[in-house]
């Protein structure tokens, strides 16, 4: 049994079928990609799995537990975290506070304890602060801990968003176009970071990305969508040579 298993999920918006009988599986420590042209249904698949959308049909299981239909918060607590194509940091908060928000989801002090600043809240806050600083150091962001998140360079904002997702303790990390807007050097650094995260934290990583060089370098297995339907699944080499993928997405190589 795979850690995350998606079984024949469909998403329909009125008369538009954005995802059709989509099936997918990822195990702990795997690094797999989801690619396809714009409008292929990639982000819809992420949204259906992470609780942004409730699937029209099908089911999703995480570690044998059915999670489709749960809220985004419940799914995150179950062990799935994600980032977004457009960075969604709390830009007016510090780098440290952004990561603390991720850790606070596992707190037990409750809302009242936070409001009255109970001793339990203070103890948990110090514990999470230490863990947040350790995570920032691991991702080479600790020197920016007191900075306002909006003042970070673009590549480091991406890194911070990933750090906040990791702070929730996920089993599966979903990265939605993490290289979007990055320059070539930042993409090289991101490639190394994603490999490091998989190896260091042992999480399964599910990646949506348009940068084919990055995808082919990173992903052990790739699923290709076109108009909401799966047209290919395989290794980078297999996908690159698939006639359906070439026609729908990659295009013919120059002669």
PDB file of N, CA, C and O in Angstrom, residues 154-156 159 179 181-193 211 213-214:
ATOM      1  N   UNK A 154      13.647  36.787  -3.615  1.00  0.00           N
ATOM      2  CA  UNK A 154      12.580  35.916  -4.105  1.00  0.00           C
ATOM      3  C   UNK A 154      12.867  34.443  -3.835  1.00  0.00           C
ATOM      4  O   UNK A 154      12.009  33.703  -3.334  1.00  0.00           O
ATOM      5  N   UNK A 155      14.088  34.000  -4.148  1.00  0.00           N
ATOM      6  CA  UNK A 155      14.418  32.598  -3.939  1.00  0.00           C
ATOM      7  C   UNK A 155      14.308  32.184  -2.491  1.00  0.00           C
ATOM      8  O   UNK A 155      13.875  31.069  -2.177  1.00  0.00           O
ATOM      9  N   UNK A 156      14.695  33.074  -1.576  1.00  0.00           N
ATOM     10  CA  UNK A 156      14.591  32.769  -0.149  1.00  0.00           C
ATOM     11  C   UNK A 156      13.147  32.792   0.335  1.00  0.00           C
ATOM     12  O   UNK A 156      12.797  32.095   1.297  1.00  0.00           O
ATOM     13  N   UNK A 159      12.023  29.409  -0.359  1.00  0.00           N
ATOM     14  CA  UNK A 159      12.616  28.533   0.648  1.00  0.00           C
ATOM     15  C   UNK A 159      11.841  28.633   1.969  1.00  0.00           C
ATOM     16  O   UNK A 159      11.600  27.639   2.648  1.00  0.00           O
ATOM     17  N   UNK A 179       9.577  26.569  -8.948  1.00  0.00           N
ATOM     18  CA  UNK A 179      10.593  27.320  -9.701  1.00  0.00           C
ATOM     19  C   UNK A 179      10.018  28.517 -10.437  1.00  0.00           C
ATOM     20  O   UNK A 179      10.768  29.253 -11.093  1.00  0.00           O
ATOM     21  N   UNK A 181       9.154  31.958 -11.607  1.00  0.00           N
ATOM     22  CA  UNK A 181       9.725  33.276 -11.332  1.00  0.00           C
ATOM     23  C   UNK A 181      11.178  33.273 -10.933  1.00  0.00           C
ATOM     24  O   UNK A 181      11.753  34.333 -10.666  1.00  0.00           O
ATOM     25  N   UNK A 182      11.812  32.101 -10.879  1.00  0.00           N
ATOM     26  CA  UNK A 182      13.202  32.028 -10.452  1.00  0.00           C
ATOM     27  C   UNK A 182      14.153  32.212 -11.631  1.00  0.00           C
ATOM     28  O   UNK A 182      13.846  31.827 -12.767  1.00  0.00           O
ATOM     29  N   UNK A 183      15.332  32.751 -11.334  1.00  0.00           N
ATOM     30  CA  UNK A 183      16.369  32.842 -12.348  1.00  0.00           C
ATOM     31  C   UNK A 183      17.137  31.514 -12.391  1.00  0.00           C
ATOM     32  O   UNK A 183      16.947  30.642 -11.525  1.00  0.00           O
ATOM     33  N   UNK A 184      18.009  31.309 -13.400  1.00  0.00           N
ATOM     34  CA  UNK A 184      18.696  30.018 -13.542  1.00  0.00           C
ATOM     35  C   UNK A 184      19.475  29.579 -12.301  1.00  0.00           C
ATOM     36  O   UNK A 184      19.454  28.400 -11.931  1.00  0.00           O
ATOM     37  N   UNK A 185      20.171  30.500 -11.650  1.00  0.00           N
ATOM     38  CA  UNK A 185      20.937  30.137 -10.460  1.00  0.00           C
ATOM     39  C   UNK A 185      20.015  29.705  -9.323  1.00  0.00           C
ATOM     40  O   UNK A 185      20.292  28.737  -8.608  1.00  0.00           O
ATOM     41  N   UNK A 186      18.895  30.416  -9.159  1.00  0.00           N
ATOM     42  CA  UNK A 186      17.942  30.049  -8.112  1.00  0.00           C
ATOM     43  C   UNK A 186      17.339  28.672  -8.378  1.00  0.00           C
ATOM     44  O   UNK A 186      17.092  27.902  -7.445  1.00  0.00           O
ATOM     45  N   UNK A 187      17.141  28.331  -9.645  1.00  0.00           N
ATOM     46  CA  UNK A 187      16.604  27.013  -9.991  1.00  0.00           C
ATOM     47  C   UNK A 187      17.597  25.909  -9.651  1.00  0.00           C
ATOM     48  O   UNK A 187      17.206  24.832  -9.189  1.00  0.00           O
ATOM     49  N   UNK A 188      18.880  26.171  -9.880  1.00  0.00           N
ATOM     50  CA  UNK A 188      19.909  25.193  -9.515  1.00  0.00           C
ATOM     51  C   UNK A 188      19.887  24.961  -8.003  1.00  0.00           C
ATOM     52  O   UNK A 188      19.935  23.816  -7.521  1.00  0.00           O
ATOM     53  N   UNK A 189      19.806  26.049  -7.247  1.00  0.00           N
ATOM     54  CA  UNK A 189      19.770  25.944  -5.789  1.00  0.00           C
ATOM     55  C   UNK A 189      18.499  25.231  -5.324  1.00  0.00           C
ATOM     56  O   UNK A 189      18.525  24.433  -4.377  1.00  0.00           O
ATOM     57  N   UNK A 190      17.366  25.498  -5.991  1.00  0.00           N
ATOM     58  CA  UNK A 190      16.107  24.845  -5.642  1.00  0.00           C
ATOM     59  C   UNK A 190      16.188  23.342  -5.882  1.00  0.00           C
ATOM     60  O   UNK A 190      15.694  22.551  -5.058  1.00  0.00           O
ATOM     61  N   UNK A 191      16.798  22.939  -6.984  1.00  0.00           N
ATOM     62  CA  UNK A 191      16.948  21.513  -7.278  1.00  0.00           C
ATOM     63  C   UNK A 191      17.685  20.804  -6.152  1.00  0.00           C
ATOM     64  O   UNK A 191      17.259  19.744  -5.669  1.00  0.00           O
ATOM     65  N   UNK A 192      18.785  21.410  -5.697  1.00  0.00           N
ATOM     66  CA  UNK A 192      19.529  20.834  -4.583  1.00  0.00           C
ATOM     67  C   UNK A 192      18.727  20.823  -3.298  1.00  0.00           C
ATOM     68  O   UNK A 192      18.793  19.859  -2.514  1.00  0.00           O
ATOM     69  N   UNK A 193      17.951  21.886  -3.072  1.00  0.00           N
ATOM     70  CA  UNK A 193      17.141  21.978  -1.857  1.00  0.00           C
ATOM     71  C   UNK A 193      16.082  20.882  -1.812  1.00  0.00           C
ATOM     72  O   UNK A 193      15.875  20.244  -0.766  1.00  0.00           O
ATOM     73  N   UNK A 211       9.205  23.769 -15.638  1.00  0.00           N
ATOM     74  CA  UNK A 211      10.605  23.740 -16.050  1.00  0.00           C
ATOM     75  C   UNK A 211      11.023  22.281 -16.245  1.00  0.00           C
ATOM     76  O   UNK A 211      11.287  21.554 -15.294  1.00  0.00           O
ATOM     77  N   UNK A 213      13.687  20.901 -17.474  1.00  0.00           N
ATOM     78  CA  UNK A 213      15.043  20.533 -17.061  1.00  0.00           C
ATOM     79  C   UNK A 213      15.058  20.156 -15.589  1.00  0.00           C
ATOM     80  O   UNK A 213      15.672  19.156 -15.191  1.00  0.00           O
ATOM     81  N   UNK A 214      14.354  20.929 -14.770  1.00  0.00           N
ATOM     82  CA  UNK A 214      14.283  20.650 -13.340  1.00  0.00           C
ATOM     83  C   UNK A 214      13.525  19.354 -13.078  1.00  0.00           C
ATOM     84  O   UNK A 214      13.962  18.511 -12.283  1.00  0.00           O
TER      85      UNK A 214
END
